[in-house]
Short mmCIF file of C-alpha atoms in Angstrom, two decimals:
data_model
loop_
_atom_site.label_atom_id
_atom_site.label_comp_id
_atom_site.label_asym_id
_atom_site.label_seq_id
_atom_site.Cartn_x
_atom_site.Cartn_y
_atom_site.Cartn_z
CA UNK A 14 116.96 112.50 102.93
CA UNK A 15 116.65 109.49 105.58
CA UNK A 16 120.20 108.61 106.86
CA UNK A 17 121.00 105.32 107.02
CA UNK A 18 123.45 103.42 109.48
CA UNK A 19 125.28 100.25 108.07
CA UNK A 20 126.04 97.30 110.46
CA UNK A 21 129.49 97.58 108.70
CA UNK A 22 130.24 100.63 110.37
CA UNK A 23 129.23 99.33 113.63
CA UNK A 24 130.30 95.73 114.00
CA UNK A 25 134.24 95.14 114.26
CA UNK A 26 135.73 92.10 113.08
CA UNK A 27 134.00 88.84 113.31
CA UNK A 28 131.06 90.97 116.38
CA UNK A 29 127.31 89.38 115.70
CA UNK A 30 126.15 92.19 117.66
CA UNK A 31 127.03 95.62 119.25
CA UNK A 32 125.45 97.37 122.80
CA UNK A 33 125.17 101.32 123.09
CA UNK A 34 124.09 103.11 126.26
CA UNK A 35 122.77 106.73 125.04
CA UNK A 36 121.54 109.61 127.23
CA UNK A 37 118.98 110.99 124.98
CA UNK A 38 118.40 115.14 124.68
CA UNK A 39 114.65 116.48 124.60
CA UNK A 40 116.11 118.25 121.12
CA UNK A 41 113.54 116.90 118.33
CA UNK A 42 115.20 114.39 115.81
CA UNK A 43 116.23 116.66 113.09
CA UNK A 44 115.88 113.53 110.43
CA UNK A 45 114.80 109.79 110.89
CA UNK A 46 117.22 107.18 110.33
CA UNK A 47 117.17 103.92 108.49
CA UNK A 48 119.17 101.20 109.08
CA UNK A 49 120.61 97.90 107.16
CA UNK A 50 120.76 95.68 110.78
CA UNK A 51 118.17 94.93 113.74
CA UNK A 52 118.01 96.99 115.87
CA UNK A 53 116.77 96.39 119.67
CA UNK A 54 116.33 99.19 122.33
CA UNK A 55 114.92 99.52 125.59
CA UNK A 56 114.23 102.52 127.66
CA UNK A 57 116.39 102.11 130.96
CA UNK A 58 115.30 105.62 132.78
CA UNK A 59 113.11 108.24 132.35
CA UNK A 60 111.02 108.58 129.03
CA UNK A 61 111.06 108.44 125.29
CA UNK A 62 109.62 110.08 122.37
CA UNK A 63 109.61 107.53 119.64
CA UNK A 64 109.55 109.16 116.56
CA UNK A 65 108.29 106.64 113.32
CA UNK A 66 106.93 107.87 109.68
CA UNK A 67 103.35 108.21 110.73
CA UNK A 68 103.39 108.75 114.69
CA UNK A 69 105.14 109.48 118.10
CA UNK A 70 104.76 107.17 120.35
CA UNK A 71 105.80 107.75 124.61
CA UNK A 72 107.76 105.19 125.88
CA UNK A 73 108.71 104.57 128.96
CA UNK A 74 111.31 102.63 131.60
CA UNK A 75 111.18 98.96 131.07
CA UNK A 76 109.51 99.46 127.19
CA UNK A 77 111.67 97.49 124.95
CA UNK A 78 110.88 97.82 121.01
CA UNK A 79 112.30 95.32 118.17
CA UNK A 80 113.25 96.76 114.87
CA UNK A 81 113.92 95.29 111.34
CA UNK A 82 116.14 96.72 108.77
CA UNK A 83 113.73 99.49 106.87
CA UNK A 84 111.74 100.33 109.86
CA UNK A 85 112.32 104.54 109.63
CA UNK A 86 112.50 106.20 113.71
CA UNK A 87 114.32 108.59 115.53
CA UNK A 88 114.52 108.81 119.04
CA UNK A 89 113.98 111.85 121.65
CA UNK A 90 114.35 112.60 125.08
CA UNK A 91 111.45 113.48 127.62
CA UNK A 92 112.63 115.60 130.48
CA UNK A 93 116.02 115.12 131.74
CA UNK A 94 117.95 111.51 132.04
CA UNK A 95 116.38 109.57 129.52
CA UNK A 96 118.63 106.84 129.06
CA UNK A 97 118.07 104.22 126.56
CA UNK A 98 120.17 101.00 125.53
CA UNK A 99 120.25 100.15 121.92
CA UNK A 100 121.61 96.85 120.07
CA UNK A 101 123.04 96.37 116.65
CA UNK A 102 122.88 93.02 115.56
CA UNK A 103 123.89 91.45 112.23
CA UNK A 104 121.37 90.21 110.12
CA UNK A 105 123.07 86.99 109.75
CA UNK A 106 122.53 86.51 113.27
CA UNK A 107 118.81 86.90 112.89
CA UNK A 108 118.11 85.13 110.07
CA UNK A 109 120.04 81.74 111.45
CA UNK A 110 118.03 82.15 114.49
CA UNK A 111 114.61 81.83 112.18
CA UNK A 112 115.83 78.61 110.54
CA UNK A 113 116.37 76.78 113.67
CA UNK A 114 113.68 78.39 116.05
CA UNK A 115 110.23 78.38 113.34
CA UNK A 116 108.25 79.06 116.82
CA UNK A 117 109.81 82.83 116.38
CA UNK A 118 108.03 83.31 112.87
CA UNK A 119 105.62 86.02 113.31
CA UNK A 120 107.36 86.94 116.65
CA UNK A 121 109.41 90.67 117.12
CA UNK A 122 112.25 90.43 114.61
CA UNK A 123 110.16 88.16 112.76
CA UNK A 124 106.58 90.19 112.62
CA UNK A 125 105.25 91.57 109.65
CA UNK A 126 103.60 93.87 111.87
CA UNK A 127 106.91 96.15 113.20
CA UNK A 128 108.21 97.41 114.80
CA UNK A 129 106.90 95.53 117.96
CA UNK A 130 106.99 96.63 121.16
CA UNK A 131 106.76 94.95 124.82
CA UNK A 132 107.44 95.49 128.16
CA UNK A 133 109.77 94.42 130.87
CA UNK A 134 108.57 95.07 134.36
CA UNK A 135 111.33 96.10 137.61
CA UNK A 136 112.31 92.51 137.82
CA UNK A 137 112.37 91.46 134.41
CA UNK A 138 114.39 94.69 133.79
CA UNK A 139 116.95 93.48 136.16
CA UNK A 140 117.83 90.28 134.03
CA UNK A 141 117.92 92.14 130.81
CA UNK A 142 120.37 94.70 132.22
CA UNK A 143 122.58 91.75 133.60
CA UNK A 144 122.18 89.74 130.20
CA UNK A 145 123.66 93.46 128.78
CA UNK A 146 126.45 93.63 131.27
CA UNK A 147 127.40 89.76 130.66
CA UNK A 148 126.85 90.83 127.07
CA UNK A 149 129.10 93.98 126.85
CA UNK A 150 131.95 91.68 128.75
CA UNK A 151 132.14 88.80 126.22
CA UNK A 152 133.46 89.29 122.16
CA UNK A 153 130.04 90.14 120.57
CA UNK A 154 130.30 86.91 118.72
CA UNK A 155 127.67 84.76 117.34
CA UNK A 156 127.43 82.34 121.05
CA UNK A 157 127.15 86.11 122.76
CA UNK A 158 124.91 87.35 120.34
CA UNK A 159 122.42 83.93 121.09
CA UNK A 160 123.23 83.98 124.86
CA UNK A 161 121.63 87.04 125.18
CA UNK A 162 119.02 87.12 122.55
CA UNK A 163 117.64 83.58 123.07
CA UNK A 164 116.41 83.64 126.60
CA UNK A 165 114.50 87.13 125.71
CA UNK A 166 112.73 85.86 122.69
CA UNK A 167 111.75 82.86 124.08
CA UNK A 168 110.57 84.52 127.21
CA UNK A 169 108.46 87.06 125.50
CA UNK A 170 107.13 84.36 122.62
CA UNK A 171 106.57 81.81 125.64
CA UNK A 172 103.09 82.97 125.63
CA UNK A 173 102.65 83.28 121.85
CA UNK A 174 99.97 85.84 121.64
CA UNK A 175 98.30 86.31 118.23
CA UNK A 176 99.69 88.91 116.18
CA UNK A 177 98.78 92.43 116.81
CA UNK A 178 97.74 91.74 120.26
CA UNK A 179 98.10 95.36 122.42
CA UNK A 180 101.49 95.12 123.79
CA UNK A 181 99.76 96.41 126.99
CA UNK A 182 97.36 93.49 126.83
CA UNK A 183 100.43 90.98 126.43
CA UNK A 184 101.97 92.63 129.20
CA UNK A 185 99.13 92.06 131.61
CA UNK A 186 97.95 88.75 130.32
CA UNK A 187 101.34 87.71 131.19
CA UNK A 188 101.50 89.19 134.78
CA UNK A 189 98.16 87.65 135.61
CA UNK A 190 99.78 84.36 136.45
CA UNK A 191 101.24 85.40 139.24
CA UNK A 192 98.58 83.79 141.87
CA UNK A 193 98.93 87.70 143.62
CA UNK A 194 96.95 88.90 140.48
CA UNK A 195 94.54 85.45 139.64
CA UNK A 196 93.31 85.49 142.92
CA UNK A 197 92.06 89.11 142.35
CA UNK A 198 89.57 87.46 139.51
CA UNK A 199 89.00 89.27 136.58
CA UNK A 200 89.60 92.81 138.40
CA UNK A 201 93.51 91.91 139.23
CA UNK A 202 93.70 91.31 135.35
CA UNK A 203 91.82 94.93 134.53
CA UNK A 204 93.58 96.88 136.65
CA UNK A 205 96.90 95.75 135.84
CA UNK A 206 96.13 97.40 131.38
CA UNK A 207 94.96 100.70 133.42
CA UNK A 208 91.71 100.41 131.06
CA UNK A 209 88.02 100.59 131.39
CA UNK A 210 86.73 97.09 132.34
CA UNK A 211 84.26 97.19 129.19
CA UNK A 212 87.51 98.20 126.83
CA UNK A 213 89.35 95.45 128.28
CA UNK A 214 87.11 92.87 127.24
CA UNK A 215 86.28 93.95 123.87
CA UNK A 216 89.87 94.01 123.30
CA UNK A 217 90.86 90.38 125.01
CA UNK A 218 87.41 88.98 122.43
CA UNK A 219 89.16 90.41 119.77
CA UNK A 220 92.41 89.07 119.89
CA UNK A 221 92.59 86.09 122.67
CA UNK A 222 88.62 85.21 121.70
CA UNK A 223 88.12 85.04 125.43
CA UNK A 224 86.80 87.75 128.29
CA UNK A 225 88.85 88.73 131.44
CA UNK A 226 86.83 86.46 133.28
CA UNK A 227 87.47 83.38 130.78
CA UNK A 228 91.49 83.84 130.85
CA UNK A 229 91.74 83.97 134.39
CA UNK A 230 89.50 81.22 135.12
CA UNK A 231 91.61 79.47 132.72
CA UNK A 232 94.71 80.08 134.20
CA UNK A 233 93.34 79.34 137.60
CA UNK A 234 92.18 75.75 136.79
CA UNK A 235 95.70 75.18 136.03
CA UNK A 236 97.46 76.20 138.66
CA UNK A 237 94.33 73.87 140.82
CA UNK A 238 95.52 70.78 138.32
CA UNK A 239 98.91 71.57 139.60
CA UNK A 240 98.79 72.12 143.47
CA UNK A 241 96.26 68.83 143.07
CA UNK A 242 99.25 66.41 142.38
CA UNK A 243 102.04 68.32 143.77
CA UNK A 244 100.89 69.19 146.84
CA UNK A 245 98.71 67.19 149.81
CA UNK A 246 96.81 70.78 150.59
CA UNK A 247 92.86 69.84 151.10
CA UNK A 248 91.13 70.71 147.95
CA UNK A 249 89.11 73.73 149.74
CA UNK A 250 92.87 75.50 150.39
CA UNK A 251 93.54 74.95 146.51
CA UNK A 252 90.36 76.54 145.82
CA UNK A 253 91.04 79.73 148.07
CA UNK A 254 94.34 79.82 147.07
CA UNK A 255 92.81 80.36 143.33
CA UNK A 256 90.89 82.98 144.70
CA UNK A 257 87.60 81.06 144.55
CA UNK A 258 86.52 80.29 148.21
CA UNK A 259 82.90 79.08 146.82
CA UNK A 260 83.31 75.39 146.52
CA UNK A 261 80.05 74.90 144.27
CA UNK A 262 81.86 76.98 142.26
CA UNK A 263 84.91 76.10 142.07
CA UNK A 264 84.05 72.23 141.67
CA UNK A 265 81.77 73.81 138.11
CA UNK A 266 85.01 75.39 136.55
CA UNK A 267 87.37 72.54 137.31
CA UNK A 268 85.30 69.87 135.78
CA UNK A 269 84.57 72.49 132.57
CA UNK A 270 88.49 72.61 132.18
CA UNK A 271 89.18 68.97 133.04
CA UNK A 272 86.86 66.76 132.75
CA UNK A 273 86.29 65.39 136.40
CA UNK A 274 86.04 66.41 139.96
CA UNK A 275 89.12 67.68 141.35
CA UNK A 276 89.46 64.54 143.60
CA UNK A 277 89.19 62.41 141.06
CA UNK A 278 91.72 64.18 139.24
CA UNK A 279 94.18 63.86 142.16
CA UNK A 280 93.35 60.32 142.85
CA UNK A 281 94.04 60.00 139.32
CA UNK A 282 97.24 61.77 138.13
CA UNK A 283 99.07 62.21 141.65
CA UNK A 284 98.88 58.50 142.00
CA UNK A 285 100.73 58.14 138.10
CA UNK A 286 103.13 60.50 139.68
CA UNK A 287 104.22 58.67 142.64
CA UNK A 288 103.61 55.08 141.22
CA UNK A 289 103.52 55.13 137.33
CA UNK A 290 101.14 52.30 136.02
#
């Protein structure tokens, strides 16, 4: 029989929303749980064994995975010092955050598809820990509950991939606009998944409808439309800086993404800028 944990049981008083640090052991979950609350974890050291009706699944530091209430798991330590941090929160909580945020529909609490997974990278980590700490300091009440949930959701939504997009694809997509990764081309994006170049791409058509090489180019016309009215660079710097030294073609993708020459874009919009018409 599944055992199932009640928010009631968790949550004192007039708490929203409750933080547990667990050191898991490598002993096998003897049954999974249920649960009447969402629940939000994240592996803080070493790895996981995340145990759901029809799979395992290895997670590992910096994976952070978003439950609703009726999603059956179990958790299990790999090796020594896995250390994971787990949040109750009341539904109420979630469900008032819905209503007032529609761009979360279809998003982690609010997928059909659960639970849903993500990942937070060393830096990224950092924050969420401090949001816990400031978290775990304050009353647990409805303003703490959104103080620390708000910033998250809206950072990993900001991108809004489709539904059922890889996690690992997210992930990467996400990375790859840092200008240390776009300037790599389509490679920096490849080798960040860990995946055959040929896998990548089937799985980027699939869900984003576009190929490495598409996204990045994508990404790098509009960090050119920026540096063009924000900075006085010559447009050849802007182009190596996007990792395209080849004028020819770097002069082909701008005007595909923006209509005009990239000179004619500056003359245009960094002139608005400085002296609005």
């Amino acid at each position: 029989m599944t055992q199932v944990l009640r928010h009631r049981d968790i949550l004192q008083d007039s708490a929203q929303i409750h933080l547990t640090r667990a050191t898991l052991t490598t002993a096998r979950p003897r049954k999974l749980h249920d649960h009447d609350f969402f629940e939000l974890f994240w592996v803080q050291n070493g790895k996981v064994r995340h145990h759901l009706p029809d799979k395992v699944e290895t997670l590992t530091e910096g994976d952070i995975v978003f439950l609703c209430p009726g999603q059956i798991h179990g958790l299990q330590g790999r090796g020594e010092h896995a250390l994971v941090v787990s949040l109750c929160v009341h539904p109420t909580t979630i469900k008032s955050l819905a209503k007032r945020h529609p761009g979360l529909s279809g998003h982690l609490f609010w997928s059909d598809d659960g639970p849903v997974q993500s990942h937070r990278d060393i830096r990224q980590l950092a924050a969420l820990n401090h949001a816990a700490v400031l978290l775990e300091r304050s009353t647990c009440d409805t303003l703490a509950a959104e103080a620390f949930l708000l910033p998250l959701c809206a950072d990993l939504t900001a991108d809004n991939y489709p539904t059922g997009t890889p996690p690992w694809l997210a992930t990467a997509c996400t990375a790859a606009k840092d200008p240390a990764i776009f300037r790599e081309g389509s490679a920096g994006l490849v080798a960040l998944t860990g995946k055959a170049h040929p896998h990548v791409s089937r799985t980027m058509r699939k869900h984003l409808g576009e190929t490495p090489s598409d996204y990045i180019n994508r990404i790098r016309m509009t960090h050119a439309a920026r540096a063009l009215t924000t900075d006085a660079d010559p447009v050849s710097q802007i182009a190596a800086d996007c990792g395209i030294p080849n004028m020819s073609h770097f002069h082909k993708l701008f005007r595909a993404a923006h209509g005009v020459t990239p000179l004619q874009y500056r003359q245009k919009y960094q002139r608005h800028i400085v002296q609005p018409s």
